[in-house]
Coordinates of C-alpha atoms in Angstrom, one line a residue:
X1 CA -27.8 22.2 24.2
X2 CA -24.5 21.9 25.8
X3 CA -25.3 18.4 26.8
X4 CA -25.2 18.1 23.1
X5 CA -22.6 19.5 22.2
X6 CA -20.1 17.7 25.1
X7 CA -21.9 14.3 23.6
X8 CA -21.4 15.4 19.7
X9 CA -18.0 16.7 20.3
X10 CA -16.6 13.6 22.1
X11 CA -18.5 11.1 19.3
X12 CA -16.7 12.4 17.1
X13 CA -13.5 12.8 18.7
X14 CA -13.8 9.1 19.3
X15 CA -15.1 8.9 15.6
X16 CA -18.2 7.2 16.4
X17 CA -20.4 9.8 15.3
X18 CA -21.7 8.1 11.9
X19 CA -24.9 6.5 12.6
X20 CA -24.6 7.4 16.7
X21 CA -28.4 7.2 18.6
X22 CA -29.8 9.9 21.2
X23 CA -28.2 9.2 24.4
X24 CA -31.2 8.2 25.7
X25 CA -30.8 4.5 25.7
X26 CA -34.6 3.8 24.8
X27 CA -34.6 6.2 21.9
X28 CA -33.1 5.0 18.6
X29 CA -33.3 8.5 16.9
X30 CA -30.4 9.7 14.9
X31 CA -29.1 13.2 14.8
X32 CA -29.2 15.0 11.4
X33 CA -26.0 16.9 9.7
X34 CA -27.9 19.9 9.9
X35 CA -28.5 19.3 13.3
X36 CA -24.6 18.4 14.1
X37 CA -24.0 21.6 12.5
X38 CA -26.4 24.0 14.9
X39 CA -24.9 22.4 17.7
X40 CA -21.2 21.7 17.0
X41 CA -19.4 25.2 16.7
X42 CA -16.2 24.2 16.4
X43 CA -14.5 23.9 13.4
X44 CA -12.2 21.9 13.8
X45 CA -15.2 19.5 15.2
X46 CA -16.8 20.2 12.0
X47 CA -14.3 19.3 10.0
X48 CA -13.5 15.7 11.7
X49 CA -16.8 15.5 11.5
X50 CA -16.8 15.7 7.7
X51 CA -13.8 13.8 7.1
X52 CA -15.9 11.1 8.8
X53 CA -19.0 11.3 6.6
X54 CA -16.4 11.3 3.5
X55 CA -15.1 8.4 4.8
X56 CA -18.4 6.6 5.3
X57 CA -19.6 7.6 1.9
X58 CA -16.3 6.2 0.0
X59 CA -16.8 2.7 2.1
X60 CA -20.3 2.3 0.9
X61 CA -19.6 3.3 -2.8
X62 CA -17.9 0.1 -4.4
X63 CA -16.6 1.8 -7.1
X64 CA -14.8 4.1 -5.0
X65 CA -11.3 3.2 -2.6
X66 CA -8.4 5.6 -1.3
X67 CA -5.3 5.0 -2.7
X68 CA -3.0 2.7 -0.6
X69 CA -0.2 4.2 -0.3
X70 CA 1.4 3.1 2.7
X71 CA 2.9 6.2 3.2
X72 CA -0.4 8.0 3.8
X73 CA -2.3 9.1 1.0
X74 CA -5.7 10.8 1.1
X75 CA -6.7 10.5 -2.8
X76 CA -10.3 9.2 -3.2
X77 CA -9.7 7.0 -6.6
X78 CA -12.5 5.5 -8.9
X79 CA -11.9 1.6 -9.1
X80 CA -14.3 1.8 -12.6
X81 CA -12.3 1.8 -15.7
X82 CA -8.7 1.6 -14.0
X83 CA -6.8 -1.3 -15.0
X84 CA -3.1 -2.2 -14.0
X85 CA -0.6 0.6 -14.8
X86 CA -3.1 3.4 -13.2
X87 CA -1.2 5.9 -10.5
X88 CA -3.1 7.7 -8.0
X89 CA -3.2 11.6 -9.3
X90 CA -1.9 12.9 -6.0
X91 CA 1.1 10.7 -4.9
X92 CA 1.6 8.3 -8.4
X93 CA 1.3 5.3 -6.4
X94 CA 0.0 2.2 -8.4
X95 CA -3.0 0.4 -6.2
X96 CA -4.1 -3.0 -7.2
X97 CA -8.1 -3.0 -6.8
X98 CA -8.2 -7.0 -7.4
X99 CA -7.0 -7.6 -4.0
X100 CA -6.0 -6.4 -0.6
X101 CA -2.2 -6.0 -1.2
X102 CA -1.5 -2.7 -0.8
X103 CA 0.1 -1.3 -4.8
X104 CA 0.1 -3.6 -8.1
X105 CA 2.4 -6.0 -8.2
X106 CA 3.2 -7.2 -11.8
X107 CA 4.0 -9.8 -13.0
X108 CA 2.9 -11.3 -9.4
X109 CA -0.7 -12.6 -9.7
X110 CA -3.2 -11.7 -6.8
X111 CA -3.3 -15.6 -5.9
X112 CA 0.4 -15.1 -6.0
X113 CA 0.2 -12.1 -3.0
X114 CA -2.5 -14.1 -1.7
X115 CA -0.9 -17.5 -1.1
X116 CA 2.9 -16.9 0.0
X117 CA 2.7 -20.4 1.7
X118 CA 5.1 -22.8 2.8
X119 CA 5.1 -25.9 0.9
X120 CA 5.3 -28.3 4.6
X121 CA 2.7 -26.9 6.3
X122 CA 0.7 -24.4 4.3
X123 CA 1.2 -21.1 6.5
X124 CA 0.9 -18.0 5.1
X125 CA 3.3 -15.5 5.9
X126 CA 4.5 -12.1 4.6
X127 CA 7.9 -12.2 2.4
X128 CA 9.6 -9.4 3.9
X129 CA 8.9 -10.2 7.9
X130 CA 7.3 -13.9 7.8
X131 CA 4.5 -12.6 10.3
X132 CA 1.1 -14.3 9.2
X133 CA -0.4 -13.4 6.2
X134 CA -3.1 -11.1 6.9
X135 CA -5.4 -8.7 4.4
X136 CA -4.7 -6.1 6.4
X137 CA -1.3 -6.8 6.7
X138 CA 0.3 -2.8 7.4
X139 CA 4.3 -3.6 7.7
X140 CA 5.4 -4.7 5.0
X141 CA 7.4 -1.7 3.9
X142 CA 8.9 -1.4 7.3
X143 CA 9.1 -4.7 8.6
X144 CA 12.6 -5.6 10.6
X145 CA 11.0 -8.7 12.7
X146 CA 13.5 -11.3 13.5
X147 CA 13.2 -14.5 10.7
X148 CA 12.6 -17.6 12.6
X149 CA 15.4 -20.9 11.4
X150 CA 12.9 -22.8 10.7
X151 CA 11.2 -20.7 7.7
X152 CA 14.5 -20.6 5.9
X153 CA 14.5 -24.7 5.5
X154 CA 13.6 -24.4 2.5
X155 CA 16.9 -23.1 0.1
X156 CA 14.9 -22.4 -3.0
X157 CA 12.3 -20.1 -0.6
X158 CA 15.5 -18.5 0.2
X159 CA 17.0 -17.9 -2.4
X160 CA 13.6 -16.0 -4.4
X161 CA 12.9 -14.6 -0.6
X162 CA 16.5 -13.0 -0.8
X163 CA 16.2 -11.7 -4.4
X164 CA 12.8 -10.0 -3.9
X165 CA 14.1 -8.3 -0.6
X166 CA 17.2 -6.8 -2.0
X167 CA 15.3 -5.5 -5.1
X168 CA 12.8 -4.0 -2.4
X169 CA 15.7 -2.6 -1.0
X170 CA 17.0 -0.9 -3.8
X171 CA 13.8 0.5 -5.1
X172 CA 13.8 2.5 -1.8
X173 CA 17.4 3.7 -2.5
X174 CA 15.8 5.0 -6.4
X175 CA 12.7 6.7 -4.4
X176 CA 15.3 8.2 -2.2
X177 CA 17.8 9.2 -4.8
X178 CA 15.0 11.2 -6.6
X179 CA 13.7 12.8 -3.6
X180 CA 17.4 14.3 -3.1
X181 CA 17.6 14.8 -7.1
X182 CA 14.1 16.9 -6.3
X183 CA 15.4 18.9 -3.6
X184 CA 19.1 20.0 -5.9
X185 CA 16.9 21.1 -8.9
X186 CA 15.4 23.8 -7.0
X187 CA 18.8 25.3 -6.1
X188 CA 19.5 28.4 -8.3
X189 CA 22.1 27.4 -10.8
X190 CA 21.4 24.0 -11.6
X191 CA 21.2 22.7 -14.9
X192 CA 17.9 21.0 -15.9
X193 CA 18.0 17.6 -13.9
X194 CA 14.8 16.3 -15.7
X195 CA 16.4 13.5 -17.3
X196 CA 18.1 12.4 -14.0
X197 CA 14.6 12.0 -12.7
X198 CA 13.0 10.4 -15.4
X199 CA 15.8 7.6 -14.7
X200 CA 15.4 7.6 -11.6
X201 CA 11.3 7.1 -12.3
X202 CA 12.4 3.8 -14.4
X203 CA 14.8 2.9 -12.0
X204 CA 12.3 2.2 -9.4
X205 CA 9.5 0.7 -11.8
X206 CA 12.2 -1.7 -12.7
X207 CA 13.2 -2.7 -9.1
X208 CA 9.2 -3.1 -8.4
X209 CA 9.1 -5.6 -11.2
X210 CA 12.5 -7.5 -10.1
X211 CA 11.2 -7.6 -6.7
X212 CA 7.5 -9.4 -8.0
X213 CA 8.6 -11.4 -10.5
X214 CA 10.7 -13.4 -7.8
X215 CA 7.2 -14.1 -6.2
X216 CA 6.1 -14.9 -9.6
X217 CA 9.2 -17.1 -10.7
X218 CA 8.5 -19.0 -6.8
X219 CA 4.9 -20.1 -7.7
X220 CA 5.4 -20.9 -11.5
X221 CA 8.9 -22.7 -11.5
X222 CA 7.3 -25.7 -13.0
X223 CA 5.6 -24.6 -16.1
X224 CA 7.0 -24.7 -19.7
X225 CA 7.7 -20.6 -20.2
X226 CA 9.6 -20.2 -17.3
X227 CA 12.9 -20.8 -18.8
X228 CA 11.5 -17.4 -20.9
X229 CA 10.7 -15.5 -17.9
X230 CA 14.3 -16.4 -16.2
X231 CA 15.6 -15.2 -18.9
X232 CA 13.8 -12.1 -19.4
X233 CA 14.0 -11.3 -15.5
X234 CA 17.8 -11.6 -15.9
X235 CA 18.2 -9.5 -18.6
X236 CA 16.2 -7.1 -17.0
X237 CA 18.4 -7.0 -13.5
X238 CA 21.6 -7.1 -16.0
X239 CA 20.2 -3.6 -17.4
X240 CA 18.8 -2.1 -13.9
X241 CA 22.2 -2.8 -12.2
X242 CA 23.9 -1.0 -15.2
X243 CA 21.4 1.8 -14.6

């Protein structure tokens, strides 16, 4: 039994415990939750050990995801039924479920996320740090990589690259502004800040859309309602700059 329990504890340490065999390389034989459980005291064990089997279960349900904030989030959501505009219950982040970039990202399209290419040679890179475009891609939100010369050849890229940063920028400052708006409105003698926050809220929704439509205005330049969406966009910055 303690052999067990050293070999349980440290699978799941390593988290490697979901479908782990006997140690016994010839035997193939799984061991059993309730099995785990008479040998495993710990509970602290125990509950790695069941964060792990929650884990597994949400992978092989395709219906089911954790949200992506990139901030850390640990909000099982249900993909079914959720279309864009959907925020996560526990930390109101906005996934997109039609692709692997990490929140929606209106009026983008996921080709859009999915193709940030240069026209030359057709590399795909990340707009905030130009490292390859990957799925998985985690640092985008906290990206300060050098920018090789040679991506910037391009001055339109530039230009839309510039745009969408500085808007990304400035959404963090609204997300930051209503944390410290939060933190005043529990001090005793404060009037109700409520509105403040609510403008804060819109604030940052607005940036978000700035920042994607610049993606979007990059990849659709050519077509006939663009001089609309320039427009529109403008107007819109016009209004979140007075704000």
């Amino acid at each position: 039994q303690p052999c067990w329990r050293e070999y349980l504890t440290t699978r799941i340490e390593q988290n490697m415990v979901v479908n782990c065999t006997c140690p016994i390389s010839e035997c193939r034989a799984q061991p059993t939750t309730a099995f785990i459980y008479s040998i495993v005291s710990s509970e602290e064990i125990i509950a790695k050990y069941e964060q792990a089997l929650l884990r597994r279960y949400v992978e092989c349900c395709s219906n089911l995801t954790w949200c992506t904030n990139p901030q850390g989030c640990d909000q099982i959501l249900l993909k079914d039924g959720l279309g864009y505009g959907a925020a996560c219950s526990k930390c109101s982040w906005i996934s997109c479920f039609n692709c692997n970039f990490p929140e929606a990202h209106y009026p983008a399209s996921c080709s859009h996320m999915s193709r940030m290419t240069c026209a030359k040679c057709n590399h795909g890179f990340c707009w905030r740090c130009l490292k390859p475009w990957r799925p998985n891609h985690k640092d985008y939100y906290n990206c300060s990589a050098m920018v090789s010369k040679a991506a910037w050849q391009e001055k339109r890229f530039q230009d839309y690259n510039e745009r969408c940063t500085f808007h990304h920028h400035a959404r963090e400052f609204a997300v930051s502004l209503r944390n410290s708006i939060s933190s005043i409105r529990e001090m005793p003698k404060i009037r109700n800040l409520t509105f403040v926050l609510d403008a804060c809220k819109v604030l940052e929704q607005a940036r978000k859309v700035l920042a994607y439509s610049c993606v979007y205005s990059y990849y659709n330049q050519d077509t006939e309602s663009m001089d609309i969406v320039e427009q529109q966009t403008e107007s819109l910055e016009l209004l979140t700059n007075a704000l």
